[in-house]
Amino acid sequence: MVAAVRPVRTSGHGAAWDALAPHQEQITAWVAGEGGDRPLSVTKIHTLLARQGCDVPYRTLHRFASEHCGFGRRESTVRVADGDPGVECQLDFAYMGMLDDPHTGRRRKVHALIFSAVYSRHQFVWLTYSQTLSAVIAGCEAAWEFFGGVFAVIVPDNLKPVVNHADQLTPTLGDGWLDYAQHVGFGTDPARVRSPKDKPRVERAVQYVRGNFWAGEHFTDLDDAQARAERWCREVAGMRVHGTTCARPLEVFTAAEQPQLLPVPARYDQPILKQVKVHKDFHAEIGKALYSLPGQWIGVTLDARADSELVKFYHRGQLVKVHPRQRPGARHTDRADLPEDNVGYAMRDLTTLVATCAGHGYHVGIYAERILDHPLPWTRMRSVYALIGLVKRYGPSPVDAACETALVMDVISVSKISSMLAAGTETATPQLPAAAGAGHTRFARDPSEFTVPTRHITAVPPLPEDADPDQESNR
């Protein structure tokens, strides 16, 4: 019958199939993605063959690639053992949907950090708006409280807050995550990039959480959604009969896994981890506060860790300095970190400054105290340093003698001390000023010179009315 109906198609294929035969090797390379190139789809291969003059129907190309070029073949897989109870927990982020945020007044994306216990399949869901290290640590802290313990090994995806550099053999974990893992006591085994088979338990749970918990629900805010997620994990997901284990996850977890978990540690005080540079003022900044370091570290970049109590500085893993944590805008300076010549000035240490002056002479110390006797004594420190400069220039003995003389005269002025030393009068007997009126002054005059003579005026009687006017003028 075939020979009668299709006499020219004895092989069962038409001319289009025969046209693809010379391109079989090229199609196989495109499907496999050889040479470092990514595998191509059949649609793209159909376009590339048309450019080479091989224009065949798409369905014919699809059947040819499937039968002779390896397209669509699935590799076999094996089931991996679940391991011992309480050892492994897989976690992954998954996008849930949009939710109204009453604090900002806008709709925001909600992500779920899903924890899936490998042995029992018991799970926990932590909802968050972000995927930062703080969000991951907050989810872990809530998960340990939910499970009542900590798993020995965590298998996360290649989350940016967790993995700095992904590698199949030696991935590089972030400093913040390593610090938290050391605090809690678990190990981290990140999955490979684009390898969902490395954490299949949580990958399968993502669809279940999104479809059974989130879909079709309405939440007032994130707190309401989180409370209902925890209740759903206990009452719905935990009490269902799992399709693979044929048991309720919560019952298996309570009986076999929970007794094997590590104890829940104290609440984690999440620190600030950053690299800081020590500036030439002997200080480095972290958390908007300044902390001093010895001069040997000026210009060097150090690793800093600041929690709520302490700030620690490290150089290549070695601890070099510890300070108590300060509020933003404050400063903590260790006197031992500053140069000996400048420590008093930098710390505004008046006691040390007076003691330095007293070391050059008794009267120099008293004079320094008189200078600093002010409501704002630190504004007079410059005068005291000028007094110390006179000691370096003229020597302690002359300056001490000058200060003694100035104290007798009750003259508190470093400029006067400098004038006395320049004129060499620091040992001269001071001449007290004479009292007013004790001697003749330069412009004194006899009081009689200021006497004004007295003149007597005689009254003249008036002229008669018929008198001559010329007589009036003569009078």
Coordinates of C-alpha atoms in Angstrom, one line a residue:
M1 CA 0.0 0.0 0.0
V2 CA 2.8 2.4 0.8
A3 CA 4.5 1.6 -2.4
A4 CA 1.3 2.3 -4.3
V5 CA 0.5 5.6 -2.5
R6 CA 4.0 7.0 -2.1
P7 CA 6.1 5.4 -4.8
V8 CA 8.8 8.2 -4.5
R9 CA 9.1 8.0 -0.6
T10 CA 10.3 4.5 0.0
S11 CA 12.1 5.6 3.2
G12 CA 9.0 7.3 4.6
H13 CA 10.5 10.8 4.4
G14 CA 10.1 13.5 1.8
A15 CA 12.5 15.9 0.0
A16 CA 12.7 18.3 2.9
W17 CA 14.0 15.5 5.2
D18 CA 16.7 14.6 2.6
A19 CA 17.7 18.2 2.4
L20 CA 18.5 18.2 6.1
A21 CA 20.8 15.2 6.0
P22 CA 23.9 17.2 4.8
H23 CA 23.4 19.6 7.7
Q24 CA 23.1 16.9 10.4
E25 CA 26.5 17.6 11.9
Q26 CA 26.0 21.3 12.1
I27 CA 22.5 20.9 13.6
T28 CA 23.9 18.6 16.2
A29 CA 26.6 21.2 17.2
W30 CA 24.0 23.9 17.5
V31 CA 21.7 21.7 19.7
A32 CA 24.6 20.7 22.0
G33 CA 26.1 24.2 22.2
E34 CA 29.7 23.0 21.4
G35 CA 32.7 25.3 21.4
G36 CA 31.6 27.2 24.5
D37 CA 28.4 28.5 22.9
R38 CA 25.0 28.2 24.4
P39 CA 22.6 25.6 22.9
L40 CA 20.2 27.0 20.3
S41 CA 16.5 26.5 20.0
V42 CA 14.9 24.8 17.0
T43 CA 13.4 28.1 16.0
K44 CA 16.8 29.8 15.8
I45 CA 18.3 26.7 13.9
H46 CA 15.4 27.0 11.4
T47 CA 16.3 30.7 10.8
L48 CA 20.0 29.9 10.4
L49 CA 19.4 27.1 7.9
A50 CA 17.1 29.3 5.8
R51 CA 20.0 31.8 5.5
Q52 CA 22.1 28.9 4.1
G53 CA 19.5 28.1 1.5
C54 CA 18.0 25.1 3.3
D55 CA 14.4 26.2 3.7
V56 CA 12.3 23.3 5.2
P57 CA 9.1 23.2 7.2
Y58 CA 9.6 23.8 11.0
R59 CA 7.9 20.5 12.0
T60 CA 10.2 18.5 9.7
L61 CA 13.3 20.2 11.2
H62 CA 11.9 19.5 14.7
R63 CA 11.4 15.8 14.0
F64 CA 14.9 15.6 12.3
A65 CA 16.6 17.3 15.3
S66 CA 14.8 15.0 17.8
E67 CA 15.6 11.8 16.0
H68 CA 19.2 12.4 14.7
C69 CA 20.7 15.4 16.5
G70 CA 19.9 14.8 20.2
F71 CA 17.4 17.5 20.6
G72 CA 15.0 17.1 23.6
R73 CA 16.8 14.1 25.1
R74 CA 16.6 14.1 28.9
E75 CA 19.4 12.7 31.0
S76 CA 18.7 10.1 33.6
T77 CA 18.8 11.0 37.2
V78 CA 19.1 9.3 40.6
R79 CA 17.6 10.0 44.0
V80 CA 20.0 11.3 46.6
A81 CA 19.7 10.0 50.1
D82 CA 18.2 12.4 52.6
G83 CA 20.9 12.0 55.2
D84 CA 20.7 11.8 58.9
P85 CA 17.9 13.6 60.8
G86 CA 18.7 17.2 61.9
V87 CA 21.7 17.6 59.6
E88 CA 20.7 19.4 56.4
C89 CA 18.3 22.3 55.8
Q90 CA 17.9 23.8 52.3
L91 CA 16.8 27.4 51.8
D92 CA 15.9 29.6 48.9
F93 CA 14.4 33.0 48.1
A94 CA 11.2 33.0 46.0
Y95 CA 9.0 35.9 44.7
M96 CA 5.5 35.7 46.1
G97 CA 3.7 38.8 44.8
M98 CA 2.7 42.4 45.7
L99 CA 1.5 43.7 49.0
D100 CA 0.4 47.1 50.3
D101 CA 2.9 48.6 52.7
P102 CA 1.1 50.9 55.2
H103 CA 4.3 52.5 56.3
T104 CA 5.2 53.8 52.8
G105 CA 1.7 53.9 51.3
R106 CA 2.7 51.9 48.2
R107 CA 2.7 48.4 46.9
R108 CA 5.9 46.5 47.3
K109 CA 7.3 43.1 46.1
V110 CA 7.2 40.4 48.8
H111 CA 9.8 37.6 48.8
A112 CA 9.7 34.4 50.8
L113 CA 12.8 32.9 52.4
I114 CA 11.8 29.2 52.5
F115 CA 13.5 26.7 54.9
S116 CA 13.0 23.0 54.1
A117 CA 14.3 20.3 56.4
V118 CA 15.6 17.5 54.1
Y119 CA 14.8 14.5 56.3
S120 CA 11.3 15.4 57.4
R121 CA 10.3 17.9 54.7
H122 CA 9.0 20.2 57.5
Q123 CA 9.3 23.9 56.4
F124 CA 9.3 27.5 57.5
V125 CA 8.4 30.6 55.5
W126 CA 9.9 34.0 56.3
L127 CA 8.4 37.0 54.3
T128 CA 10.4 40.1 53.6
Y129 CA 10.5 43.1 51.3
S130 CA 14.3 42.8 50.6
Q131 CA 17.0 40.2 50.0
T132 CA 19.8 41.8 52.1
L133 CA 22.0 40.2 54.6
S134 CA 19.9 41.7 57.4
A135 CA 16.8 40.1 56.0
V136 CA 18.5 36.7 55.6
I137 CA 19.8 36.8 59.2
A138 CA 16.4 37.9 60.5
G139 CA 14.8 35.0 58.7
C140 CA 17.3 32.5 60.1
E141 CA 16.8 33.8 63.6
A142 CA 13.0 33.3 63.2
A143 CA 13.5 29.9 61.7
W144 CA 15.6 28.6 64.6
E145 CA 12.9 29.8 67.0
F146 CA 10.3 28.0 64.9
F147 CA 12.2 24.7 64.6
G148 CA 13.4 24.9 68.2
G149 CA 17.1 24.4 67.2
V150 CA 19.7 24.8 64.5
F151 CA 20.6 22.4 61.6
A152 CA 24.2 21.4 61.3
V153 CA 24.5 22.3 57.5
I154 CA 22.7 25.0 55.6
V155 CA 22.4 24.6 51.8
P156 CA 21.5 28.1 50.3
D157 CA 21.3 29.3 46.8
N158 CA 24.0 31.7 45.5
L159 CA 22.5 34.6 47.3
K160 CA 24.5 37.8 47.1
P161 CA 24.4 38.4 50.9
V162 CA 25.8 34.9 51.4
V163 CA 28.1 34.1 48.5
N164 CA 30.6 36.7 47.3
H165 CA 32.1 34.5 44.5
A166 CA 30.3 31.3 43.3
D167 CA 32.5 28.3 42.5
Q168 CA 31.7 24.6 42.1
L169 CA 34.4 23.6 44.5
T170 CA 35.5 26.5 46.6
P171 CA 32.9 29.3 46.8
T172 CA 33.8 32.4 48.7
L173 CA 31.3 33.3 51.4
G174 CA 30.6 36.9 52.6
D175 CA 32.3 38.1 55.8
G176 CA 28.9 39.0 57.3
W177 CA 27.5 35.5 56.7
L178 CA 30.7 33.8 58.0
D179 CA 30.5 35.9 61.2
Y180 CA 26.9 34.8 61.7
A181 CA 27.6 31.2 60.9
Q182 CA 30.4 31.2 63.4
H183 CA 28.1 32.7 66.0
V184 CA 25.4 30.1 65.5
G185 CA 27.6 27.1 64.8
F186 CA 26.4 25.7 61.5
G187 CA 28.2 25.0 58.2
T188 CA 27.4 26.3 54.8
D189 CA 27.3 24.3 51.5
P190 CA 26.1 26.6 48.7
A191 CA 24.5 25.1 45.7
R192 CA 26.1 25.4 42.3
V193 CA 25.0 28.1 39.9
R194 CA 21.9 27.2 37.9
S195 CA 21.9 23.7 39.5
P196 CA 18.4 23.3 41.2
K197 CA 19.2 19.6 41.7
D198 CA 21.6 20.6 44.4
K199 CA 18.7 21.6 46.6
P200 CA 15.6 19.8 45.2
R201 CA 13.7 19.7 48.5
V202 CA 13.3 23.5 48.7
E203 CA 12.9 23.9 44.9
R204 CA 9.8 21.8 45.0
A205 CA 8.5 23.5 48.1
V206 CA 8.6 26.9 46.3
Q207 CA 5.7 26.0 44.0
Y208 CA 3.8 24.6 47.0
V209 CA 4.2 27.7 49.1
R210 CA 3.3 30.0 46.2
G211 CA 0.2 28.0 45.2
N212 CA -1.2 26.8 48.5
F213 CA -0.3 29.6 50.9
W214 CA 0.0 32.9 48.9
A215 CA -2.3 32.5 46.0
G216 CA -5.8 33.9 46.5
E217 CA -5.1 35.3 49.9
H218 CA -5.5 38.9 51.1
F219 CA -3.2 40.3 53.8
T220 CA -3.5 43.6 55.6
D221 CA 0.3 44.1 56.0
L222 CA 3.5 42.1 56.2
D223 CA 3.1 41.3 59.9
D224 CA -0.3 39.8 59.2
A225 CA 1.1 37.7 56.3
Q226 CA 4.0 36.5 58.5
A227 CA 1.7 35.4 61.3
R228 CA -0.5 33.5 58.9
A229 CA 2.5 32.0 57.2
E230 CA 3.8 30.5 60.5
R231 CA 0.3 29.1 61.3
W232 CA 0.1 27.6 57.7
C233 CA 3.5 25.9 58.2
R234 CA 2.3 24.2 61.3
E235 CA -1.3 23.4 60.6
V236 CA -1.4 22.9 56.8
A237 CA 2.0 22.1 55.4
G238 CA 3.2 20.4 58.5
M239 CA 0.2 18.2 58.9
R240 CA -0.4 17.1 55.3
V241 CA 0.7 13.7 54.2
H242 CA 3.8 14.2 52.1
G243 CA 3.7 12.5 48.7
T244 CA 7.3 11.2 48.9
T245 CA 7.6 10.2 52.6
C246 CA 3.9 9.3 53.0
A247 CA 4.1 10.8 56.5
R248 CA 3.2 14.1 58.1
P249 CA 6.3 16.4 58.1
L250 CA 5.6 17.9 61.6
E251 CA 5.3 14.5 63.2
V252 CA 8.5 13.2 61.6
F253 CA 10.3 16.4 62.6
T254 CA 9.2 16.3 66.2
A255 CA 10.0 12.6 66.6
A256 CA 13.3 12.3 64.7
E257 CA 14.8 15.6 63.8
Q258 CA 14.2 18.1 66.6
P259 CA 16.1 16.1 69.3
Q260 CA 19.2 16.1 66.9
L261 CA 19.3 19.9 66.3
L262 CA 21.9 22.2 67.7
P263 CA 20.7 24.5 70.6
V264 CA 19.4 27.9 69.7
P265 CA 22.2 30.5 70.5
A266 CA 21.8 33.9 72.1
R267 CA 20.3 36.6 70.0
Y268 CA 22.8 37.7 67.3
D269 CA 24.1 41.3 67.6
Q270 CA 24.5 42.0 63.9
P271 CA 27.7 44.0 63.4
I272 CA 28.9 46.5 60.8
L273 CA 31.6 45.0 58.7
K274 CA 33.6 47.2 56.4
Q275 CA 37.1 48.2 55.4
V276 CA 38.4 51.5 56.7
K277 CA 41.4 53.6 56.1
V278 CA 43.4 55.2 58.9
H279 CA 43.9 58.9 58.1
K280 CA 46.8 61.1 59.1
D281 CA 44.9 62.4 62.1
F282 CA 45.4 58.9 63.7
H283 CA 41.6 58.1 63.4
A284 CA 39.4 55.9 61.3
E285 CA 35.7 56.3 60.8
I286 CA 33.0 53.6 61.2
G287 CA 29.3 54.0 61.9
K288 CA 29.8 57.8 61.6
A289 CA 32.1 57.8 64.6
L290 CA 35.9 58.2 64.9
Y291 CA 38.3 55.8 66.6
S292 CA 42.0 56.3 67.1
L293 CA 44.8 53.9 66.0
P294 CA 48.6 54.0 66.4
G295 CA 50.6 56.0 64.0
Q296 CA 52.1 52.9 62.3
W297 CA 48.7 52.2 60.7
I298 CA 48.3 55.6 59.0
G299 CA 47.4 55.1 55.4
V300 CA 46.7 51.4 55.9
T301 CA 43.3 49.9 55.1
L302 CA 42.0 47.7 58.0
D303 CA 39.1 45.4 58.5
A304 CA 36.6 46.8 61.0
R305 CA 33.9 45.0 63.0
A306 CA 31.5 47.2 65.0
D307 CA 28.7 45.7 67.1
S308 CA 26.6 47.4 69.7
E309 CA 29.3 47.1 72.4
L310 CA 32.8 47.1 70.8
V311 CA 34.6 48.2 67.7
K312 CA 37.5 46.0 66.6
F313 CA 40.1 46.6 63.9
Y314 CA 42.0 43.8 62.2
H315 CA 45.0 43.7 59.8
R316 CA 45.2 40.5 57.8
G317 CA 43.2 38.7 60.5
Q318 CA 45.2 40.0 63.4
L319 CA 43.5 42.1 66.0
V320 CA 45.2 45.5 66.3
K321 CA 42.8 47.7 68.3
V322 CA 39.6 47.6 70.3
H323 CA 37.4 50.5 71.3
P324 CA 34.0 50.8 73.0
R325 CA 31.2 51.6 70.5
Q326 CA 30.4 55.3 70.2
R327 CA 27.2 57.0 69.0
P328 CA 27.3 58.7 65.5
G329 CA 29.2 61.9 65.6
A330 CA 31.2 61.0 68.7
R331 CA 34.9 60.1 69.0
H332 CA 37.0 57.8 71.2
T333 CA 40.7 58.5 71.4
D334 CA 43.4 56.5 73.2
R335 CA 46.2 58.7 74.5
A336 CA 48.7 56.0 73.7
D337 CA 47.9 56.2 70.0
L338 CA 48.9 59.9 69.7
P339 CA 52.4 61.4 69.6
E340 CA 53.8 62.2 73.0
D341 CA 54.4 65.8 72.1
N342 CA 50.9 66.4 70.9
V343 CA 48.8 64.3 73.2
G344 CA 48.2 67.1 75.8
Y345 CA 47.0 69.5 73.1
A346 CA 44.9 67.0 71.3
M347 CA 43.2 65.8 74.5
R348 CA 43.0 69.3 76.0
D349 CA 44.7 67.8 79.1
L350 CA 45.2 70.9 81.4
T351 CA 46.6 68.8 84.3
T352 CA 49.4 67.4 82.2
L353 CA 50.0 70.9 80.7
V354 CA 50.4 72.5 84.2
A355 CA 52.6 69.6 85.3
T356 CA 54.9 70.1 82.3
C357 CA 55.3 73.8 83.2
A358 CA 55.9 72.9 86.9
G359 CA 58.7 70.6 85.7
H360 CA 60.5 73.7 84.4
G361 CA 60.2 75.7 87.6
Y362 CA 57.9 76.2 90.6
H363 CA 56.9 79.7 89.6
V364 CA 56.4 78.6 86.0
G365 CA 53.8 76.1 87.1
I366 CA 52.1 78.7 89.3
Y367 CA 52.1 81.1 86.4
A368 CA 50.5 78.5 84.1
E369 CA 47.8 77.9 86.7
R370 CA 47.1 81.6 86.8
I371 CA 46.8 81.7 83.0
L372 CA 44.4 78.8 82.9
D373 CA 42.2 80.3 85.7
H374 CA 39.4 81.1 83.3
P375 CA 35.8 79.9 82.7
L376 CA 37.0 78.5 79.4
P377 CA 40.5 77.4 80.3
W378 CA 41.2 75.6 77.0
T379 CA 41.0 78.9 75.2
R380 CA 44.2 79.9 77.2
M381 CA 46.2 76.8 76.3
R382 CA 48.0 78.7 73.5
S383 CA 49.4 81.1 76.0
V384 CA 50.7 78.3 78.1
Y385 CA 52.4 76.7 75.1
A386 CA 54.0 80.1 74.4
L387 CA 55.3 80.1 77.9
I388 CA 56.8 76.6 77.3
G389 CA 58.4 78.0 74.1
L390 CA 60.1 80.8 76.2
V391 CA 61.6 78.0 78.4
K392 CA 63.0 76.3 75.3
R393 CA 64.4 79.6 74.1
Y394 CA 65.8 81.2 77.3
G395 CA 66.1 78.3 79.6
P396 CA 64.1 77.3 82.7
S397 CA 65.9 79.5 85.3
P398 CA 65.4 82.9 83.6
V399 CA 61.7 82.1 82.8
D400 CA 61.1 81.0 86.4
A401 CA 62.7 84.2 87.7
A402 CA 60.6 86.3 85.3
C403 CA 57.4 84.5 86.4
E404 CA 58.2 85.1 90.0
T405 CA 58.7 88.8 89.4
A406 CA 55.4 89.0 87.3
L407 CA 53.5 87.2 90.1
V408 CA 54.7 89.8 92.6
M409 CA 53.4 92.5 90.3
D410 CA 50.3 90.5 89.6
V411 CA 50.9 90.7 85.9
I412 CA 49.5 87.7 84.0
S413 CA 50.7 88.2 80.5
V414 CA 53.1 86.0 78.5
S415 CA 54.0 88.9 76.4
K416 CA 55.3 90.8 79.5
I417 CA 57.4 87.7 80.4
S418 CA 58.8 87.7 76.9
S419 CA 59.6 91.5 77.1
M420 CA 61.4 91.0 80.5
L421 CA 63.5 88.1 79.1
A422 CA 64.4 90.1 76.0
A423 CA 65.4 93.1 78.1
G424 CA 67.2 91.0 80.7
T425 CA 65.2 92.5 83.6
E426 CA 63.7 89.3 85.0
T427 CA 65.9 89.6 88.1
A428 CA 65.6 93.4 88.6
T429 CA 63.8 94.7 91.6
P430 CA 60.4 96.0 90.6
Q431 CA 59.6 99.7 91.1
L432 CA 56.2 100.1 92.5
P433 CA 54.3 103.1 91.1
A434 CA 54.1 106.2 93.4
A435 CA 50.8 107.2 95.0
A436 CA 48.8 110.0 93.4
G437 CA 49.7 113.5 94.8
A438 CA 52.9 112.3 96.4
G439 CA 55.1 114.8 94.5
H440 CA 55.1 117.8 92.2
T441 CA 53.8 117.2 88.8
R442 CA 55.3 118.8 85.7
F443 CA 52.5 121.2 84.9
A444 CA 51.6 122.3 88.5
R445 CA 50.7 126.1 88.8
D446 CA 50.0 128.5 91.7
P447 CA 46.3 128.7 92.6
S448 CA 46.5 132.5 92.6
E449 CA 47.1 132.5 88.9
F450 CA 43.6 131.2 88.5
T451 CA 42.0 134.1 90.6
V452 CA 39.7 136.4 88.6
P453 CA 39.8 140.2 89.6
T454 CA 36.4 141.7 90.8
R455 CA 35.1 144.9 89.1
H456 CA 32.5 147.2 90.7
I457 CA 29.8 148.8 88.5
T458 CA 28.1 152.2 89.6
A459 CA 24.5 152.7 88.6
V460 CA 23.7 155.8 86.5
P461 CA 20.4 157.6 86.9
P462 CA 18.2 158.0 83.9
L463 CA 17.9 161.4 81.9
P464 CA 14.9 163.5 81.8
E465 CA 12.4 163.0 79.0
D466 CA 13.3 166.3 77.3
A467 CA 17.1 165.7 77.4
D468 CA 19.3 165.8 74.3
P469 CA 19.9 162.4 72.6
D470 CA 23.6 163.2 72.2
Q471 CA 23.9 163.4 75.9
E472 CA 22.6 159.9 76.2
S473 CA 25.2 158.5 73.7
N474 CA 28.0 160.3 75.6
R475 CA 26.9 158.6 78.8

